[in-house]
PDB file of C-alpha atoms and ligand atoms in Angstrom:
ATOM      1  CA  MET A   1      24.801  12.170-128.770  1.00 81.00           C
ATOM      2  CA  PRO A   2      22.970  10.089-131.600  1.00 88.00           C
ATOM      3  CA  ASP A   3      25.090  10.396-135.108  1.00 96.00           C
ATOM      4  CA  ALA A   4      23.599  13.093-137.387  1.00 98.00           C
ATOM      5  CA  LYS A   5      21.858  11.661-140.464  1.00 98.00           C
ATOM      6  CA  ILE A   6      22.900  12.935-143.515  1.00 98.00           C
ATOM      7  CA  ALA A   7      21.230  12.713-147.209  1.00 98.00           C
ATOM      8  CA  VAL A   8      23.758  13.335-150.251  1.00 98.00           C
ATOM      9  CA  LEU A   9      22.346  14.500-153.473  1.00 98.00           C
ATOM     10  CA  ILE A  10      24.231  13.317-156.367  1.00 98.00           C
ATOM     11  CA  SER A  11      23.626  13.757-160.488  1.00 98.00           C
ATOM     12  CA  GLY A  12      27.043  11.704-161.547  1.00 98.00           C
ATOM     13  CA  ARG A  13      30.162   9.826-160.366  1.00 98.00           C
ATOM     14  CA  GLY A  14      29.974  10.296-157.112  1.00 98.00           C
ATOM     15  CA  SER A  15      33.449  10.394-155.705  1.00 98.00           C
ATOM     16  CA  ASN A  16      32.710  13.030-152.915  1.00 98.00           C
ATOM     17  CA  LEU A  17      29.610  10.558-152.174  1.00 98.00           C
ATOM     18  CA  LYS A  18      32.407   8.052-151.823  1.00 98.00           C
ATOM     19  CA  ALA A  19      34.470  10.051-149.462  1.00 98.00           C
ATOM     20  CA  LEU A  20      31.657  10.745-147.365  1.00 98.00           C
ATOM     21  CA  LEU A  21      30.546   7.207-147.171  1.00 98.00           C
ATOM     22  CA  ASP A  22      34.174   6.397-146.253  1.00 98.00           C
ATOM     23  CA  ALA A  23      34.654   8.999-143.599  1.00 98.00           C
ATOM     24  CA  CYS A  24      31.040   7.835-142.139  1.00 98.00           C
ATOM     25  CA  ALA A  25      32.283   4.320-142.108  1.00 96.00           C
ATOM     26  CA  ALA A  26      34.834   5.288-139.207  1.00 97.00           C
ATOM     27  CA  PRO A  27      33.363   4.844-135.952  1.00 95.00           C
ATOM     28  CA  ASP A  28      34.098   8.119-134.458  1.00 96.00           C
ATOM     29  CA  TYR A  29      32.806  10.102-137.193  1.00 98.00           C
ATOM     30  CA  PRO A  30      29.498  11.688-135.986  1.00 98.00           C
ATOM     31  CA  ALA A  31      27.471  11.302-139.090  1.00 98.00           C
ATOM     32  CA  ASP A  32      25.474   8.593-140.991  1.00 98.00           C
ATOM     33  CA  ILE A  33      24.226   8.597-144.296  1.00 98.00           C
ATOM     34  CA  VAL A  34      20.910   7.446-144.474  1.00 98.00           C
ATOM     35  CA  LEU A  35      19.659   8.107-147.932  1.00 98.00           C
ATOM     36  CA  VAL A  36      21.118   8.941-151.176  1.00 98.00           C
ATOM     37  CA  ILE A  37      19.162  10.823-154.042  1.00 98.00           C
ATOM     38  CA  SER A  38      20.014  11.132-157.711  1.00 98.00           C
ATOM     39  CA  ASN A  39      18.132  12.856-160.069  1.00 98.00           C
ATOM     40  CA  LYS A  40      19.881  11.149-162.911  1.00 98.00           C
ATOM     41  CA  PRO A  41      19.094   7.144-163.243  1.00 98.00           C
ATOM     42  CA  LYS A  42      22.140   6.186-164.422  1.00 97.00           C
ATOM     43  CA  ALA A  43      24.408   8.175-161.939  1.00 98.00           C
ATOM     44  CA  ALA A  44      27.610   5.842-161.229  1.00 98.00           C
ATOM     45  CA  GLY A  45      27.291   7.072-157.247  1.00 98.00           C
ATOM     46  CA  LEU A  46      24.153   5.090-157.106  1.00 98.00           C
ATOM     47  CA  ASP A  47      26.170   1.865-157.300  1.00 98.00           C
ATOM     48  CA  LEU A  48      28.351   3.281-154.648  1.00 98.00           C
ATOM     49  CA  ALA A  49      25.489   3.716-152.599  1.00 97.00           C
ATOM     50  CA  ARG A  50      23.945   0.570-153.114  1.00 97.00           C
ATOM     51  CA  LYS A  51      27.649  -1.126-152.293  1.00 97.00           C
ATOM     52  CA  ALA A  52      27.719   0.642-149.087  1.00 97.00           C
ATOM     53  CA  GLY A  53      24.059  -0.669-148.126  1.00 97.00           C
ATOM     54  CA  VAL A  54      22.596   2.789-148.084  1.00 98.00           C
ATOM     55  CA  THR A  55      18.921   3.482-149.231  1.00 98.00           C
ATOM     56  CA  GLN A  56      19.122   5.099-152.563  1.00 97.00           C
ATOM     57  CA  ALA A  57      16.303   6.761-154.611  1.00 97.00           C
ATOM     58  CA  VAL A  58      15.929   8.097-157.981  1.00 98.00           C
ATOM     59  CA  ILE A  59      13.714  11.155-158.259  1.00 98.00           C
ATOM     60  CA  ASP A  60      14.149  11.791-162.325  1.00 98.00           C
ATOM     61  CA  HIS A  61      13.489  15.690-162.776  1.00 97.00           C
ATOM     62  CA  ARG A  62      12.016  15.167-166.162  1.00 97.00           C
ATOM     63  CA  ASP A  63       9.242  13.193-164.550  1.00 98.00           C
ATOM     64  CA  PHE A  64       8.420  17.000-163.267  1.00 98.00           C
ATOM     65  CA  GLU A  65       6.269  19.851-164.973  1.00 97.00           C
ATOM     66  CA  THR A  66       8.075  22.544-162.648  1.00 97.00           C
ATOM     67  CA  ARG A  67      11.286  22.994-160.623  1.00 96.00           C
ATOM     68  CA  GLU A  68       9.250  23.427-157.567  1.00 97.00           C
ATOM     69  CA  ASP A  69       7.470  20.153-157.991  1.00 98.00           C
ATOM     70  CA  PHE A  70      10.646  18.274-158.410  1.00 98.00           C
ATOM     71  CA  ASP A  71      12.295  19.948-155.440  1.00 98.00           C
ATOM     72  CA  GLU A  72       9.188  19.181-153.401  1.00 98.00           C
ATOM     73  CA  ALA A  73       9.300  15.553-154.444  1.00 98.00           C
ATOM     74  CA  VAL A  74      12.838  15.730-152.916  1.00 98.00           C
ATOM     75  CA  SER A  75      11.989  17.587-149.808  1.00 98.00           C
ATOM     76  CA  GLU A  76       9.267  14.958-149.387  1.00 98.00           C
ATOM     77  CA  ARG A  77      11.751  12.188-149.241  1.00 98.00           C
ATOM     78  CA  LEU A  78      14.408  13.812-146.914  1.00 98.00           C
ATOM     79  CA  ARG A  79      11.442  14.757-144.153  1.00 98.00           C
ATOM     80  CA  ALA A  80      10.524  11.063-144.579  1.00 98.00           C
ATOM     81  CA  ALA A  81      14.198  10.057-143.911  1.00 98.00           C
ATOM     82  CA  LYS A  82      14.188  12.584-141.012  1.00 98.00           C
ATOM     83  CA  VAL A  83      17.755  13.637-142.031  1.00 98.00           C
ATOM     84  CA  ASP A  84      19.646  16.336-140.474  1.00 98.00           C
ATOM     85  CA  TYR A  85      21.655  17.713-143.024  1.00 98.00           C
ATOM     86  CA  VAL A  86      21.763  17.419-146.823  1.00 98.00           C
ATOM     87  CA  CYS A  87      24.825  17.432-148.543  1.00 98.00           C
ATOM     88  CA  LEU A  88      24.930  18.292-152.424  1.00 98.00           C
ATOM     89  CA  ALA A  89      27.825  16.233-154.239  1.00 98.00           C
ATOM     90  CA  GLY A  90      27.931  16.746-157.703  1.00 97.00           C
ATOM     91  CA  PHE A  91      24.130  17.431-157.964  1.00 97.00           C
ATOM     92  CA  MET A  92      23.928  19.848-161.018  1.00 94.00           C
ATOM     93  CA  ARG A  93      20.785  21.224-160.577  1.00 95.00           C
ATOM     94  CA  MET A  94      19.579  24.594-159.504  1.00 93.00           C
ATOM     95  CA  LEU A  95      17.226  24.329-156.373  1.00 95.00           C
ATOM     96  CA  SER A  96      14.369  26.645-155.560  1.00 96.00           C
ATOM     97  CA  PRO A  97      14.244  29.282-153.010  1.00 96.00           C
ATOM     98  CA  GLY A  98      11.563  27.510-151.394  1.00 97.00           C
ATOM     99  CA  PHE A  99      13.780  24.682-150.993  1.00 98.00           C
ATOM    100  CA  VAL A 100      16.901  26.394-149.802  1.00 97.00           C
ATOM    101  CA  ASP A 101      14.658  28.170-147.411  1.00 97.00           C
ATOM    102  CA  GLU A 102      12.991  24.833-145.973  1.00 98.00           C
ATOM    103  CA  TRP A 103      17.141  23.485-145.669  1.00 98.00           C
ATOM    104  CA  ARG A 104      18.417  26.621-144.939  1.00 96.00           C
ATOM    105  CA  GLY A 105      21.568  25.896-142.352  1.00 97.00           C
ATOM    106  CA  ARG A 106      21.468  22.515-143.107  1.00 98.00           C
ATOM    107  CA  LEU A 107      21.985  22.059-147.123  1.00 98.00           C
ATOM    108  CA  ILE A 108      25.939  21.973-147.785  1.00 98.00           C
ATOM    109  CA  ASN A 109      27.445  21.933-151.261  1.00 98.00           C
ATOM    110  CA  ILE A 110      31.094  21.414-152.599  1.00 98.00           C
ATOM    111  CA  HIS A 111      32.178  23.527-155.521  1.00 98.00           C
ATOM    112  CA  PRO A 112      35.588  23.209-157.203  1.00 98.00           C
ATOM    113  CA  SER A 113      36.962  26.527-156.830  1.00 98.00           C
ATOM    114  CA  LEU A 114      38.050  29.169-154.279  1.00 98.00           C
ATOM    115  CA  LEU A 115      34.650  30.715-154.340  1.00 98.00           C
ATOM    116  CA  PRO A 116      33.230  33.408-154.291  1.00 98.00           C
ATOM    117  CA  ALA A 117      35.883  33.189-157.941  1.00 98.00           C
ATOM    118  CA  PHE A 118      34.661  30.977-160.680  1.00 98.00           C
ATOM    119  CA  ARG A 119      30.782  30.227-159.732  1.00 97.00           C
ATOM    120  CA  GLY A 120      29.221  28.325-162.077  1.00 96.00           C
ATOM    121  CA  LEU A 121      29.875  25.421-164.722  1.00 96.00           C
ATOM    122  CA  HIS A 122      33.348  24.551-166.450  1.00 97.00           C
ATOM    123  CA  VAL A 123      35.333  26.047-163.650  1.00 97.00           C
ATOM    124  CA  GLN A 124      38.530  24.101-164.156  1.00 98.00           C
ATOM    125  CA  GLU A 125      38.629  25.276-167.857  1.00 98.00           C
ATOM    126  CA  ARG A 126      37.939  28.657-166.885  1.00 98.00           C
ATOM    127  CA  MET A 127      40.627  28.725-164.248  1.00 98.00           C
ATOM    128  CA  LEU A 128      43.201  27.602-166.615  1.00 98.00           C
ATOM    129  CA  ASP A 129      41.886  30.327-169.106  1.00 98.00           C
ATOM    130  CA  ALA A 130      42.136  32.954-166.507  1.00 98.00           C
ATOM    131  CA  GLY A 131      45.792  32.036-165.617  1.00 98.00           C
ATOM    132  CA  VAL A 132      45.195  31.751-162.065  1.00 98.00           C
ATOM    133  CA  LYS A 133      48.356  30.177-159.944  1.00 98.00           C
ATOM    134  CA  ILE A 134      46.390  28.847-157.031  1.00 98.00           C
ATOM    135  CA  ALA A 135      42.830  27.120-157.613  1.00 98.00           C
ATOM    136  CA  GLY A 136      41.240  25.175-154.962  1.00 98.00           C
ATOM    137  CA  CYS A 137      37.869  24.073-153.418  1.00 98.00           C
ATOM    138  CA  THR A 138      34.979  25.174-151.015  1.00 98.00           C
ATOM    139  CA  VAL A 139      32.396  23.798-148.698  1.00 98.00           C
ATOM    140  CA  HIS A 140      29.835  26.096-148.082  1.00 98.00           C
ATOM    141  CA  PHE A 141      26.243  26.582-146.446  1.00 98.00           C
ATOM    142  CA  VAL A 142      23.757  27.027-149.730  1.00 97.00           C
ATOM    143  CA  SER A 143      21.777  30.154-150.257  1.00 95.00           C
ATOM    144  CA  ALA A 144      19.365  30.933-152.906  1.00 89.00           C
ATOM    145  CA  GLU A 145      22.253  32.391-155.639  1.00 90.00           C
ATOM    146  CA  MET A 146      24.218  29.585-157.281  1.00 90.00           C
ATOM    147  CA  ASP A 147      27.427  28.441-155.755  1.00 93.00           C
ATOM    148  CA  ALA A 148      27.194  30.965-153.091  1.00 93.00           C
ATOM    149  CA  GLY A 149      26.574  31.067-148.949  1.00 97.00           C
ATOM    150  CA  PRO A 150      28.565  31.094-145.936  1.00 98.00           C
ATOM    151  CA  ILE A 151      31.895  29.406-146.727  1.00 98.00           C
ATOM    152  CA  ILE A 152      32.822  26.587-144.269  1.00 98.00           C
ATOM    153  CA  GLY A 153      36.105  25.572-145.661  1.00 97.00           C
ATOM    154  CA  GLN A 154      38.458  25.838-148.553  1.00 97.00           C
ATOM    155  CA  ALA A 155      41.517  23.959-149.939  1.00 97.00           C
ATOM    156  CA  ALA A 156      43.910  25.449-152.243  1.00 97.00           C
ATOM    157  CA  VAL A 157      46.161  23.604-154.546  1.00 98.00           C
ATOM    158  CA  PRO A 158      49.009  25.099-156.997  1.00 97.00           C
ATOM    159  CA  VAL A 159      48.265  25.193-160.959  1.00 98.00           C
ATOM    160  CA  LEU A 160      51.430  24.203-162.391  1.00 97.00           C
ATOM    161  CA  PRO A 161      53.019  24.599-165.641  1.00 95.00           C
ATOM    162  CA  GLY A 162      51.803  22.156-168.362  1.00 96.00           C
ATOM    163  CA  ASP A 163      48.544  21.554-166.265  1.00 97.00           C
ATOM    164  CA  THR A 164      45.649  20.276-168.685  1.00 98.00           C
ATOM    165  CA  LEU A 165      42.023  19.973-167.803  1.00 98.00           C
ATOM    166  CA  GLU A 166      42.405  16.652-166.279  1.00 98.00           C
ATOM    167  CA  SER A 167      45.429  17.187-164.141  1.00 98.00           C
ATOM    168  CA  LEU A 168      44.106  20.091-162.485  1.00 98.00           C
ATOM    169  CA  SER A 169      40.805  18.750-162.001  1.00 98.00           C
ATOM    170  CA  GLU A 170      42.128  15.553-160.551  1.00 98.00           C
ATOM    171  CA  ARG A 171      44.448  18.045-158.136  1.00 98.00           C
ATOM    172  CA  ILE A 172      41.469  19.623-156.728  1.00 98.00           C
ATOM    173  CA  LEU A 173      39.245  16.519-156.521  1.00 98.00           C
ATOM    174  CA  GLU A 174      41.633  15.029-154.140  1.00 98.00           C
ATOM    175  CA  GLN A 175      41.297  17.767-152.056  1.00 98.00           C
ATOM    176  CA  GLU A 176      37.487  17.763-152.396  1.00 98.00           C
ATOM    177  CA  HIS A 177      37.568  14.065-150.844  1.00 98.00           C
ATOM    178  CA  ARG A 178      39.777  15.505-147.947  1.00 98.00           C
ATOM    179  CA  LEU A 179      37.834  18.557-147.338  1.00 98.00           C
ATOM    180  CA  TYR A 180      33.999  17.713-147.479  1.00 98.00           C
ATOM    181  CA  PRO A 181      34.211  15.060-144.664  1.00 98.00           C
ATOM    182  CA  GLN A 182      36.176  17.627-142.398  1.00 97.00           C
ATOM    183  CA  CYS A 183      33.890  20.300-142.918  1.00 98.00           C
ATOM    184  CA  LEU A 184      30.809  18.040-142.364  1.00 98.00           C
ATOM    185  CA  ARG A 185      32.295  16.912-139.111  1.00 97.00           C
ATOM    186  CA  LEU A 186      33.087  20.571-137.828  1.00 97.00           C
ATOM    187  CA  ILE A 187      29.170  21.415-138.727  1.00 97.00           C
ATOM    188  CA  VAL A 188      27.792  18.295-137.098  1.00 97.00           C
ATOM    189  CA  ASP A 189      30.123  18.399-133.915  1.00 96.00           C
ATOM    190  CA  GLY A 190      28.822  22.308-133.406  1.00 95.00           C
ATOM    191  CA  ARG A 191      32.279  23.262-134.021  1.00 95.00           C
ATOM    192  CA  ALA A 192      31.720  25.513-136.730  1.00 95.00           C
ATOM    193  CA  ARG A 193      28.199  27.624-137.166  1.00 94.00           C
ATOM    194  CA  ILE A 194      26.569  30.267-139.242  1.00 97.00           C
ATOM    195  CA  SER A 195      26.973  33.834-137.938  1.00 96.00           C
ATOM    196  CA  GLY A 196      25.226  36.117-140.487  1.00 94.00           C
ATOM    197  CA  ALA A 197      26.600  36.076-143.920  1.00 95.00           C
ATOM    198  CA  VAL A 198      29.671  33.986-142.677  1.00 97.00           C
ATOM    199  CA  VAL A 199      31.144  30.769-140.829  1.00 97.00           C
ATOM    200  CA  GLN A 200      32.915  30.878-137.551  1.00 96.00           C
ATOM    201  CA  TYR A 201      34.940  28.520-135.779  1.00 94.00           C
ATOM    202  CA  ASP A 202      35.527  27.735-132.248  1.00 90.00           C
ATOM    203  CA  ALA A 203      38.663  28.450-130.610  1.00 81.00           C
ATOM    204  CA  GLN A 204      39.863  25.164-131.025  1.00 80.00           C
ATOM    205  CA  VAL A 205      39.662  25.001-134.977  1.00 86.00           C
ATOM    206  CA  GLU A 206      43.392  26.046-135.962  1.00 84.00           C
ATOM    207  CA  GLY A 207      44.453  27.403-139.347  1.00 82.00           C
ATOM    208  CA  ALA A 208      46.919  26.152-141.598  1.00 82.00           C
ATOM    209  CA  GLY A 209      50.065  27.714-143.268  1.00 86.00           C
ATOM    210  CA  SER A 210      50.516  29.670-146.613  1.00 89.00           C
ATOM    211  CA  LEU A 211      50.394  28.408-150.187  1.00 92.00           C
ATOM    212  CA  ILE A 212      52.543  30.431-152.321  1.00 93.00           C
ATOM    213  CA  ASN A 213      53.250  29.380-155.937  1.00 94.00           C
ATOM    214  CA  PRO A 214      55.475  29.705-157.427  1.00 93.00           C
ATOM    215  CA  PRO A 215      57.423  29.065-154.163  1.00 90.00           C
ATOM    216  CA  VAL A 216      59.281  31.738-152.767  1.00 83.00           C
ATOM    217  CA  ASP A 217      63.093  31.052-151.935  1.00 76.00           C
TER     218      ASP A 217
HETATM  219  C1  LIG B 301      32.906  18.019-158.039  1.00 79.63           C
HETATM  220  O1  LIG B 301      34.012  18.505-158.745  1.00 79.63           O
HETATM  221  C2  LIG B 301      32.003  18.848-157.421  1.00 79.63           C
HETATM  222  O2  LIG B 301      32.830  19.653-156.621  1.00 79.63           O
HETATM  223  C3  LIG B 301      31.726  19.646-158.630  1.00 79.63           C
HETATM  224  O3  LIG B 301      31.264  18.380-159.367  1.00 79.63           O
HETATM  225  C4  LIG B 301      32.109  17.353-159.366  1.00 79.63           C
HETATM  226  C5  LIG B 301      31.336  16.034-158.767  1.00 79.63           C
HETATM  227  O4  LIG B 301      32.061  15.024-158.634  1.00 79.63           O
HETATM  228  N1  LIG B 301      30.235  20.250-158.085  1.00 79.63           N
HETATM  229  C6  LIG B 301      30.045  21.312-158.913  1.00 79.63           C
HETATM  230  O5  LIG B 301      30.369  22.058-159.637  1.00 79.63           O
HETATM  231  C7  LIG B 301      28.760  22.276-158.020  1.00 79.63           C
HETATM  232  N2  LIG B 301      28.721  23.353-158.867  1.00 79.63           N
HETATM  233  P1  LIG B 301      31.889  13.600-158.179  1.00 79.63           P
HETATM  234  O6  LIG B 301      30.360  12.979-158.814  1.00 79.63           O
HETATM  235  O7  LIG B 301      32.691  12.732-158.576  1.00 79.63           O
HETATM  236  O8  LIG B 301      31.649  14.106-156.655  1.00 79.63           O
END
């Protein structure tokens, strides 16, 4: 089977884009990134795409009168590139229901919390304020509500005494970079698929052990 064609949508730093680019560079990885779109002209992630020799486009949301017009311009580029899946990687704009409908089942996002807890912005700060002891990240299919949709995979990390916004964000981000390529592979390989409101794995995908924080003796 030919590799799946992936587009990645970014707004900033692009470290998750980098993780996906690195994964796709491996000969046995079943996907290729064919297009990177940023809504911000100065997004650092654009340089990563350029260095990897991937086509990049800036579609600046400020050039459009409505959200729908912007989303249609993005969709048009995605259609023209004949992409199979669209990965949001730090793409910080809400997408209109029309866009989500068109790409439903092919639109994937990563979010730095264990959804459905802590949707939205300033997630790591809010987790520290809430005193949670286990944090993490989620890769999920996108539905019309913000940070919602069938969950493909999650990674959990402990919140440690003395954690700061930076240390916790960094610990979660490290797992984001492992989780996103792994989840994309499961989807592209057809080993994980949407079933109603959830994602089901085929029999060969095994669960991991437990994370208890603080550890029990
Ligand atoms: C990541 O932590 C990602 O999970 C988050 O933005 C960051 C982007 O970093 N996304 C969201 O909060 C989406 N709701 P990156 O540009 O280095 O990949």
